[in-house]
Amino acid sequence: MPDALILGIESSCDETGAAVVRSGQQILSNVVASQIATHQPYGGVVPELASREHLRAIVPVVRQALAEAGQTYASVDAIAVTQGPGLTGALLVGISFAKALAFALEKPLIAVNHLEGHIHAVLLEQRFSENADLHFPVLALVVSGGHTHLYLARVHENLWTYRNIGHTRDDAAGEAFDKVAKLLGLGYPGGPIIDGLALDGDPHAVKFQIAQIKHANRRDYKQADRGQVPPEEDGPHFDFSYSGIKTAVLRYVETQNLKPAIEARRQALAGIEKATLADIRGLCDRQTLNLVASFQWSMVNDLVAKTLAAAREYDVRTLFVSGGVAANRELRTTFEREAGMQGLPVFFPSRALSTDNAAMIAAAAFPKFLRGEFVAMDFCAEAGMALR
Ligand code: KG4
Ligand code: ZN
């Protein structure tokens, strides 16, 4: 197999990333400029601000990735960039920059689906550690701020194909973490904060019911942004729904009269520059910690139960769990325990590769490089790009 150095660029949401990866498996550099501080006051990503921050960061981030890898613009073999799904304005920054580089350097340009990137974050590290335990079919759960998607993944002569066998009907899992954290005045992004606070709460204190969806109805899908398209093939679907639990948390807040305490916490945090988890923890009473732990427990158990039901139905031999929410500690330990009981090997990316980064984009581009799957200069960003 030929060796190739690929410069990956990622700008689909609120992280500007650039990385140099050798042959889809060895990370020479992986630079991520986070925009958390920019979006924090709004409690969520503001698309216009995201584009502006990408514009500011893209040149220094790419330069730093090349420098840390000991490479130059001339020494890389190809440029890979995220085409979608994501925020159009944000995607366009990475795409325009990658096009300009490829044109000026006369290097091939590779377009990568962000979700495929998340799946290849797992493959990258497994290839590097020469894991021989990778048997097909693989079931991949991509669980992030924009997605909760299940894919059956296959590869034939370096051509990766994906079949969507389930996804969220409304909110993504990460979105639910972020919205609940915002609702409770805990800060942004919610996932890592709830992950940390849940360690000190009782996960069985509050009972939440998560919707169980029996049959997929194509007309019910929210076809809006971020790739929410209905599964195309026949066969059982395993869909998720997380908007109800957010409403249940809100109802709990109202019936337990938690609003004054939440408002006091919000104001106290607004006065702290760069609040740490310890700062936030110090502003939470036992009832709030129990609520947070119970919410996380319900989310984790639903994600694990539905994914393992799909794994049994499709008789898969390997499980991948990737995307920002895959960084969650309780999710990891629960998957390991429950999949272990089914004799199913489960693989996660390291926590750094779970959230958005460009190394995963460069890794996903490598099989396309081997196949000569390059894009023309007029290719466009695809905000709602589906993975096939
Ligand atoms: O993959 P990612 O970086 O961006 C998207 O493609 O969306 O995922 C970001 C999401 C956010 O919703 C964030 O709250 C969530 O992943 N997240 C977590 C954790 N770390 C990040 N959720 C739960 N536990 C975590 N430790
Ligand atoms: Zn992502």
CSV table of C-alpha atoms and ligand atoms in Angstrom, one decimal:
chain,number,residue,atom,x,y,z
A,1,MET,CA,0.0,0.0,0.0
A,2,PRO,CA,1.5,3.4,-0.9
A,3,ASP,CA,2.3,5.8,1.8
A,4,ALA,CA,0.5,9.2,1.7
A,5,LEU,CA,0.6,12.3,3.8
A,6,ILE,CA,-2.8,14.0,3.9
A,7,LEU,CA,-3.5,17.5,5.2
A,8,GLY,CA,-7.1,17.4,6.7
A,9,ILE,CA,-9.2,20.5,7.3
A,10,GLU,CA,-12.4,20.6,9.4
A,11,SER,CA,-14.7,23.6,9.9
A,12,SER,CA,-18.2,22.2,10.0
A,13,CYS,CA,-19.3,23.6,13.3
A,14,ASP,CA,-17.5,25.3,16.1
A,15,GLU,CA,-14.0,23.9,15.9
A,16,THR,CA,-11.4,24.9,13.3
A,17,GLY,CA,-9.2,21.9,12.8
A,18,ALA,CA,-6.1,21.0,10.7
A,19,ALA,CA,-4.1,17.8,10.9
A,20,VAL,CA,-1.5,15.8,9.0
A,21,VAL,CA,-2.0,12.1,9.0
A,22,ARG,CA,0.2,9.5,7.3
A,23,SER,CA,-1.7,6.7,5.4
A,24,GLY,CA,-4.9,7.0,7.5
A,25,GLN,CA,-3.2,5.8,10.6
A,26,GLN,CA,-0.4,7.9,12.0
A,27,ILE,CA,-1.2,11.3,13.3
A,28,LEU,CA,1.7,13.7,12.8
A,29,SER,CA,-0.2,16.7,14.0
A,30,ASN,CA,-3.8,17.5,15.1
A,31,VAL,CA,-4.5,21.1,15.9
A,32,VAL,CA,-8.0,22.2,17.0
A,33,ALA,CA,-8.9,25.8,17.7
A,34,SER,CA,-12.1,25.7,19.8
A,35,GLN,CA,-14.7,28.5,19.7
A,36,ILE,CA,-16.3,27.7,23.0
A,37,ALA,CA,-15.4,31.1,24.6
A,38,THR,CA,-17.1,32.8,21.6
A,39,HIS,CA,-20.4,30.9,21.8
A,40,GLN,CA,-20.5,30.5,25.6
A,41,PRO,CA,-22.5,33.7,26.4
A,42,TYR,CA,-25.2,32.6,24.0
A,43,GLY,CA,-25.5,29.0,25.3
A,44,GLY,CA,-25.1,27.5,21.8
A,45,VAL,CA,-23.4,27.9,18.5
A,46,VAL,CA,-24.2,31.2,16.7
A,47,PRO,CA,-23.6,30.4,13.0
A,48,GLU,CA,-22.4,33.8,11.9
A,49,LEU,CA,-19.9,34.0,14.7
A,50,ALA,CA,-18.7,30.5,13.9
A,51,SER,CA,-17.9,31.5,10.3
A,52,ARG,CA,-16.1,34.6,11.5
A,53,GLU,CA,-14.0,32.6,14.0
A,54,HIS,CA,-13.1,30.0,11.3
A,55,LEU,CA,-11.9,32.8,9.0
A,56,ARG,CA,-9.7,34.1,11.8
A,57,ALA,CA,-8.3,30.7,12.7
A,58,ILE,CA,-7.9,28.8,9.5
A,59,VAL,CA,-4.5,30.2,8.3
A,60,PRO,CA,-2.7,29.9,11.7
A,61,VAL,CA,-4.3,26.5,12.4
A,62,VAL,CA,-3.1,25.0,9.1
A,63,ARG,CA,0.3,26.5,9.5
A,64,GLN,CA,0.6,25.1,13.0
A,65,ALA,CA,-0.5,21.7,11.8
A,66,LEU,CA,2.2,21.6,9.1
A,67,ALA,CA,4.9,22.9,11.5
A,68,GLU,CA,4.1,20.4,14.2
A,69,ALA,CA,4.2,17.6,11.6
A,70,GLY,CA,7.6,18.8,10.3
A,71,GLN,CA,5.9,19.2,6.9
A,72,THR,CA,5.5,22.0,4.3
A,73,TYR,CA,2.7,22.8,1.9
A,74,ALA,CA,4.8,21.2,-0.8
A,75,SER,CA,5.5,17.9,1.1
A,76,VAL,CA,1.9,16.8,1.6
A,77,ASP,CA,0.3,14.5,-1.0
A,78,ALA,CA,-3.3,15.6,-0.9
A,79,ILE,CA,-5.7,18.1,0.8
A,80,ALA,CA,-8.9,16.7,2.4
A,81,VAL,CA,-11.7,18.8,3.7
A,82,THR,CA,-15.2,18.4,5.3
A,83,GLN,CA,-17.9,18.9,2.7
A,84,GLY,CA,-20.9,18.4,5.1
A,85,PRO,CA,-23.1,18.0,7.0
A,86,GLY,CA,-22.7,21.2,9.1
A,87,LEU,CA,-23.2,24.9,9.0
A,88,THR,CA,-23.0,26.2,5.4
A,89,GLY,CA,-21.0,29.4,6.3
A,90,ALA,CA,-18.6,27.4,8.5
A,91,LEU,CA,-18.1,24.7,5.9
A,92,LEU,CA,-17.4,27.2,3.2
A,93,VAL,CA,-14.4,28.6,5.1
A,94,GLY,CA,-12.6,25.3,5.2
A,95,ILE,CA,-13.7,24.4,1.6
A,96,SER,CA,-12.6,27.7,0.1
A,97,PHE,CA,-9.3,27.5,1.8
A,98,ALA,CA,-8.7,23.9,0.8
A,99,LYS,CA,-9.6,24.6,-2.8
A,100,ALA,CA,-7.2,27.6,-2.9
A,101,LEU,CA,-4.4,25.4,-1.4
A,102,ALA,CA,-5.1,22.5,-3.8
A,103,PHE,CA,-5.2,24.8,-6.8
A,104,ALA,CA,-2.0,26.7,-5.9
A,105,LEU,CA,-0.1,23.6,-4.9
A,106,GLU,CA,-1.5,21.4,-7.8
A,107,LYS,CA,-2.4,18.7,-5.3
A,108,PRO,CA,-5.4,16.5,-5.3
A,109,LEU,CA,-8.5,17.6,-3.3
A,110,ILE,CA,-10.6,15.1,-1.4
A,111,ALA,CA,-14.1,15.9,0.0
A,112,VAL,CA,-15.1,14.0,3.2
A,113,ASN,CA,-18.4,13.5,4.9
A,114,HIS,CA,-18.1,14.7,8.5
A,115,LEU,CA,-19.9,11.6,9.8
A,116,GLU,CA,-17.6,9.3,7.9
A,117,GLY,CA,-14.8,11.3,9.6
A,118,HIS,CA,-16.2,10.4,13.1
A,119,ILE,CA,-16.3,6.7,12.1
A,120,HIS,CA,-12.7,6.8,10.8
A,121,ALA,CA,-11.6,8.4,14.1
A,122,VAL,CA,-12.1,4.9,15.5
A,123,LEU,CA,-10.4,3.2,12.5
A,124,LEU,CA,-7.4,5.5,12.6
A,125,GLU,CA,-6.5,4.5,16.1
A,126,GLN,CA,-7.3,0.8,15.7
A,127,ARG,CA,-5.1,0.6,12.6
A,128,PHE,CA,-2.3,2.4,14.4
A,129,SER,CA,-2.5,-0.1,17.3
A,130,GLU,CA,-2.7,-2.9,14.7
A,131,ASN,CA,-5.9,-4.3,16.2
A,132,ALA,CA,-6.7,-7.6,14.5
A,133,ASP,CA,-10.0,-7.8,16.2
A,134,LEU,CA,-11.9,-5.8,13.6
A,135,HIS,CA,-14.6,-8.0,12.0
A,136,PHE,CA,-17.4,-7.0,9.7
A,137,PRO,CA,-20.1,-6.0,9.6
A,138,VAL,CA,-19.4,-3.1,11.8
A,139,LEU,CA,-22.2,-1.1,13.5
A,140,ALA,CA,-21.2,2.5,14.1
A,141,LEU,CA,-23.1,4.8,16.5
A,142,VAL,CA,-22.3,8.4,15.6
A,143,VAL,CA,-23.5,10.5,18.6
A,144,SER,CA,-22.7,14.2,18.7
A,145,GLY,CA,-24.3,17.6,18.9
A,146,GLY,CA,-25.9,17.3,15.5
A,147,HIS,CA,-26.4,13.5,15.1
A,148,THR,CA,-27.5,10.3,16.7
A,149,HIS,CA,-27.1,8.0,13.8
A,150,LEU,CA,-26.6,4.2,13.4
A,151,TYR,CA,-24.7,3.0,10.4
A,152,LEU,CA,-23.8,-0.5,9.1
A,153,ALA,CA,-20.3,0.0,7.7
A,154,ARG,CA,-18.6,-2.2,5.1
A,155,VAL,CA,-15.5,-1.9,3.0
A,156,HIS,CA,-14.6,-3.5,-0.3
A,157,GLU,CA,-11.3,-2.6,-2.2
A,158,ASN,CA,-11.0,0.6,-0.2
A,159,LEU,CA,-14.5,1.6,-1.0
A,160,TRP,CA,-16.4,2.3,2.3
A,161,THR,CA,-20.2,2.1,2.2
A,162,TYR,CA,-22.7,2.9,4.9
A,163,ARG,CA,-26.3,2.0,5.5
A,164,ASN,CA,-28.3,4.1,7.9
A,165,ILE,CA,-30.4,1.9,10.1
A,166,GLY,CA,-31.6,4.5,12.6
A,167,HIS,CA,-31.4,8.1,13.7
A,168,THR,CA,-33.0,10.6,16.0
A,169,ARG,CA,-36.4,11.8,15.1
A,170,ASP,CA,-35.9,15.2,16.8
A,171,ASP,CA,-33.0,16.3,19.0
A,172,ALA,CA,-29.5,14.7,18.8
A,173,ALA,CA,-28.2,13.3,22.1
A,174,GLY,CA,-25.5,16.0,22.4
A,175,GLU,CA,-28.1,18.6,21.7
A,176,ALA,CA,-30.2,17.2,24.6
A,177,PHE,CA,-27.1,17.4,26.9
A,178,ASP,CA,-26.5,21.0,25.8
A,179,LYS,CA,-30.2,22.1,26.1
A,180,VAL,CA,-30.6,20.6,29.6
A,181,ALA,CA,-27.3,22.2,30.8
A,182,LYS,CA,-28.6,25.5,29.4
A,183,LEU,CA,-32.0,25.0,31.1
A,184,LEU,CA,-30.3,24.4,34.4
A,185,GLY,CA,-27.9,27.4,34.1
A,186,LEU,CA,-24.8,25.2,34.0
A,187,GLY,CA,-23.0,26.6,31.0
A,188,TYR,CA,-22.0,25.5,27.5
A,189,PRO,CA,-21.2,23.0,26.1
A,190,GLY,CA,-23.4,20.9,28.3
A,191,GLY,CA,-22.0,17.4,27.7
A,192,PRO,CA,-18.7,17.7,29.4
A,193,ILE,CA,-20.2,19.6,32.3
A,194,ILE,CA,-23.0,17.1,32.9
A,195,ASP,CA,-20.5,14.3,32.5
A,196,GLY,CA,-18.4,15.8,35.4
A,197,LEU,CA,-21.3,16.8,37.7
A,198,ALA,CA,-23.1,13.4,37.3
A,199,LEU,CA,-20.3,11.7,39.2
A,200,ASP,CA,-21.6,13.4,42.4
A,201,GLY,CA,-25.3,12.7,41.9
A,202,ASP,CA,-27.7,9.8,42.4
A,203,PRO,CA,-28.6,8.5,38.9
A,204,HIS,CA,-31.8,6.8,40.3
A,205,ALA,CA,-33.2,9.9,42.1
A,206,VAL,CA,-35.5,11.0,39.3
A,207,LYS,CA,-37.2,8.6,36.8
A,208,PHE,CA,-37.3,9.7,33.2
A,209,GLN,CA,-39.1,7.9,30.4
A,210,ILE,CA,-37.5,8.1,26.9
A,211,ALA,CA,-39.8,7.6,23.9
A,212,GLN,CA,-39.6,4.2,22.3
A,213,ILE,CA,-40.3,4.3,18.6
A,214,LYS,CA,-41.7,1.2,17.2
A,215,HIS,CA,-42.0,1.8,13.4
A,216,ALA,CA,-40.2,4.3,11.3
A,217,ASN,CA,-42.6,6.4,9.3
A,218,ARG,CA,-40.9,8.2,6.5
A,219,ARG,CA,-43.2,11.2,6.7
A,220,ASP,CA,-42.4,11.7,10.4
A,221,TYR,CA,-38.8,12.6,9.8
A,222,LYS,CA,-37.7,16.1,10.4
A,223,GLN,CA,-36.0,16.8,7.1
A,224,ALA,CA,-34.4,20.0,8.3
A,225,ASP,CA,-30.8,20.8,8.4
A,226,ARG,CA,-27.8,18.6,9.4
A,227,GLY,CA,-28.5,15.5,7.4
A,228,GLN,CA,-31.8,14.4,8.9
A,229,VAL,CA,-33.0,12.2,6.1
A,230,PRO,CA,-35.1,9.1,6.4
A,231,PRO,CA,-33.4,5.7,6.1
A,232,GLU,CA,-33.8,4.5,2.5
A,233,GLU,CA,-33.5,0.8,2.7
A,234,ASP,CA,-36.0,-1.6,4.1
A,235,GLY,CA,-35.3,-3.6,7.3
A,236,PRO,CA,-35.7,-2.7,10.9
A,237,HIS,CA,-34.9,0.8,12.0
A,238,PHE,CA,-33.7,1.8,15.5
A,239,ASP,CA,-34.7,5.4,16.0
A,240,PHE,CA,-34.0,7.7,18.9
A,241,SER,CA,-36.0,10.7,20.3
A,242,TYR,CA,-34.6,13.1,22.8
A,243,SER,CA,-36.8,16.2,22.8
A,244,GLY,CA,-39.2,14.6,25.3
A,245,ILE,CA,-36.6,14.2,28.1
A,246,LYS,CA,-35.7,17.8,27.8
A,247,THR,CA,-39.3,18.8,28.4
A,248,ALA,CA,-39.5,16.3,31.3
A,249,VAL,CA,-36.5,18.1,32.9
A,250,LEU,CA,-38.2,21.4,32.4
A,251,ARG,CA,-41.3,20.1,34.0
A,252,TYR,CA,-39.3,18.8,37.0
A,253,VAL,CA,-37.7,22.3,37.3
A,254,GLU,CA,-41.1,23.9,37.4
A,255,THR,CA,-42.8,21.5,39.8
A,256,GLN,CA,-39.8,21.5,42.2
A,257,ASN,CA,-39.6,25.3,41.9
A,258,LEU,CA,-35.9,25.2,40.9
A,259,LYS,CA,-36.0,28.4,38.8
A,260,PRO,CA,-34.8,30.9,41.5
A,261,ALA,CA,-31.7,28.7,42.2
A,262,ILE,CA,-31.0,28.3,38.5
A,263,GLU,CA,-31.2,32.1,37.9
A,264,ALA,CA,-28.8,32.7,40.9
A,265,ARG,CA,-26.4,30.1,39.4
A,266,ARG,CA,-26.6,31.7,36.0
A,267,GLN,CA,-25.8,35.1,37.4
A,268,ALA,CA,-22.9,33.8,39.6
A,269,LEU,CA,-21.4,32.0,36.6
A,270,ALA,CA,-21.7,35.1,34.4
A,271,GLY,CA,-19.4,36.8,36.9
A,272,ILE,CA,-16.7,34.2,36.7
A,273,GLU,CA,-14.3,34.3,33.8
A,274,LYS,CA,-13.6,30.8,32.5
A,275,ALA,CA,-15.6,28.9,35.0
A,276,THR,CA,-14.2,25.5,35.9
A,277,LEU,CA,-16.2,22.4,36.7
A,278,ALA,CA,-15.3,22.9,40.3
A,279,ASP,CA,-16.9,26.4,40.1
A,280,ILE,CA,-20.0,25.0,38.6
A,281,ARG,CA,-20.1,22.1,41.1
A,282,GLY,CA,-19.9,24.6,43.9
A,283,LEU,CA,-23.1,26.3,42.7
A,284,CYS,CA,-25.1,23.1,42.6
A,285,ASP,CA,-27.2,21.6,45.4
A,286,ARG,CA,-27.8,17.9,45.9
A,287,GLN,CA,-31.2,18.0,44.1
A,288,THR,CA,-29.5,19.5,41.0
A,289,LEU,CA,-26.7,16.9,41.0
A,290,ASN,CA,-29.2,14.1,41.3
A,291,LEU,CA,-31.3,15.6,38.5
A,292,VAL,CA,-28.2,15.8,36.3
A,293,ALA,CA,-27.1,12.3,37.1
A,294,SER,CA,-30.6,10.9,36.5
A,295,PHE,CA,-30.8,12.7,33.1
A,296,GLN,CA,-27.4,11.3,32.0
A,297,TRP,CA,-28.3,7.8,33.2
A,298,SER,CA,-31.5,7.8,31.2
A,299,MET,CA,-29.7,9.1,28.0
A,300,VAL,CA,-26.9,6.6,28.3
A,301,ASN,CA,-29.2,3.6,28.9
A,302,ASP,CA,-31.4,4.5,26.0
A,303,LEU,CA,-28.4,5.0,23.6
A,304,VAL,CA,-26.8,1.7,24.8
A,305,ALA,CA,-30.1,-0.3,24.7
A,306,LYS,CA,-31.2,0.8,21.2
A,307,THR,CA,-27.7,0.3,19.8
A,308,LEU,CA,-27.3,-3.1,21.2
A,309,ALA,CA,-30.8,-4.1,20.0
A,310,ALA,CA,-29.7,-3.0,16.5
A,311,ALA,CA,-26.4,-4.9,16.8
A,312,ARG,CA,-28.4,-8.1,17.7
A,313,GLU,CA,-30.9,-7.6,14.9
A,314,TYR,CA,-28.2,-7.2,12.2
A,315,ASP,CA,-25.9,-9.7,13.8
A,316,VAL,CA,-22.9,-7.3,13.7
A,317,ARG,CA,-19.5,-8.4,14.8
A,318,THR,CA,-17.9,-5.1,15.9
A,319,LEU,CA,-19.3,-1.9,17.4
A,320,PHE,CA,-17.9,1.6,17.1
A,321,VAL,CA,-19.1,4.5,19.2
A,322,SER,CA,-17.9,7.9,18.0
A,323,GLY,CA,-18.7,11.7,18.0
A,324,GLY,CA,-18.6,14.2,20.8
A,325,VAL,CA,-20.9,12.3,23.2
A,326,ALA,CA,-18.7,9.3,22.9
A,327,ALA,CA,-16.4,11.2,25.2
A,328,ASN,CA,-18.9,10.6,28.0
A,329,ARG,CA,-17.5,8.4,30.8
A,330,GLU,CA,-20.7,6.7,31.8
A,331,LEU,CA,-21.6,6.0,28.1
A,332,ARG,CA,-18.2,4.3,27.7
A,333,THR,CA,-18.3,2.2,30.8
A,334,THR,CA,-22.0,1.2,30.1
A,335,PHE,CA,-21.3,0.2,26.5
A,336,GLU,CA,-18.2,-1.8,27.5
A,337,ARG,CA,-20.1,-3.6,30.2
A,338,GLU,CA,-23.3,-4.3,28.2
A,339,ALA,CA,-21.6,-5.1,24.9
A,340,GLY,CA,-19.1,-7.3,26.8
A,341,MET,CA,-22.1,-9.3,28.1
A,342,GLN,CA,-23.2,-9.9,24.5
A,343,GLY,CA,-19.6,-10.8,23.5
A,344,LEU,CA,-19.5,-7.9,21.2
A,345,PRO,CA,-16.2,-5.9,20.9
A,346,VAL,CA,-16.8,-2.1,21.2
A,347,PHE,CA,-14.3,0.5,20.2
A,348,PHE,CA,-14.2,4.3,20.9
A,349,PRO,CA,-11.8,6.9,19.7
A,350,SER,CA,-9.6,8.4,22.4
A,351,ARG,CA,-11.5,11.3,24.1
A,352,ALA,CA,-9.5,13.9,22.0
A,353,LEU,CA,-10.6,12.2,18.7
A,354,SER,CA,-14.2,11.8,19.9
A,355,THR,CA,-15.1,15.5,19.4
A,356,ASP,CA,-14.6,17.4,16.1
A,357,ASN,CA,-11.0,17.3,14.7
A,358,ALA,CA,-9.3,17.2,11.4
A,359,ALA,CA,-7.3,14.0,11.9
A,360,MET,CA,-10.4,12.0,11.4
A,361,ILE,CA,-11.1,13.9,8.1
A,362,ALA,CA,-7.5,13.1,6.9
A,363,ALA,CA,-8.0,9.5,7.9
A,364,ALA,CA,-11.3,9.1,6.1
A,365,ALA,CA,-9.7,10.6,3.0
A,366,PHE,CA,-7.0,8.0,2.8
A,367,PRO,CA,-9.1,5.2,1.2
A,368,LYS,CA,-10.4,7.8,-1.3
A,369,PHE,CA,-6.8,8.8,-2.1
A,370,LEU,CA,-6.0,5.2,-2.8
A,371,ARG,CA,-9.0,5.0,-5.2
A,372,GLY,CA,-8.2,8.3,-6.9
A,373,GLU,CA,-11.6,9.7,-5.7
A,374,PHE,CA,-10.7,13.4,-6.1
A,375,VAL,CA,-13.2,16.3,-6.4
A,376,ALA,CA,-13.3,19.1,-9.0
A,377,MET,CA,-12.7,22.7,-8.0
A,378,ASP,CA,-16.5,23.5,-8.3
A,379,PHE,CA,-17.7,21.1,-5.6
A,380,CYS,CA,-20.0,22.7,-3.0
A,381,ALA,CA,-20.6,22.6,0.7
A,382,GLU,CA,-23.6,20.3,1.6
A,383,ALA,CA,-25.2,21.4,4.8
A,384,GLY,CA,-27.5,18.4,4.9
A,385,MET,CA,-25.1,15.8,3.4
A,386,ALA,CA,-26.2,12.2,4.0
A,387,LEU,CA,-23.7,9.3,4.5
A,388,ARG,CA,-24.0,6.4,2.2
B,1,KG4,O1,-18.7,15.8,17.5
B,1,KG4,P1,-18.8,17.1,18.2
B,1,KG4,O2,-17.6,17.7,18.7
B,1,KG4,O3,-19.5,18.1,17.2
B,1,KG4,C1,-20.6,17.8,16.4
B,1,KG4,O4,-20.4,17.2,15.3
B,1,KG4,O5,-21.7,18.0,16.9
B,1,KG4,O6,-19.9,16.9,19.4
B,1,KG4,C2,-20.2,18.0,20.2
B,1,KG4,C3,-21.3,17.5,21.2
B,1,KG4,C4,-21.8,18.6,22.1
B,1,KG4,O7,-23.2,18.5,22.1
B,1,KG4,C5,-21.2,18.3,23.4
B,1,KG4,O8,-22.0,18.7,24.5
B,1,KG4,C6,-21.1,16.8,23.4
B,1,KG4,O9,-20.7,16.5,22.1
B,1,KG4,N1,-20.1,16.3,24.3
B,1,KG4,C7,-20.4,15.4,25.3
B,1,KG4,C8,-19.2,15.2,26.0
B,1,KG4,N2,-18.2,15.9,25.4
B,1,KG4,C9,-18.8,16.5,24.3
B,1,KG4,N3,-21.6,14.9,25.7
B,1,KG4,C10,-21.6,14.1,26.8
B,1,KG4,N4,-20.5,13.9,27.6
B,1,KG4,C11,-19.3,14.4,27.2
B,1,KG4,N5,-18.2,14.1,27.9
B,2,ZN,ZN,-18.9,16.1,14.8
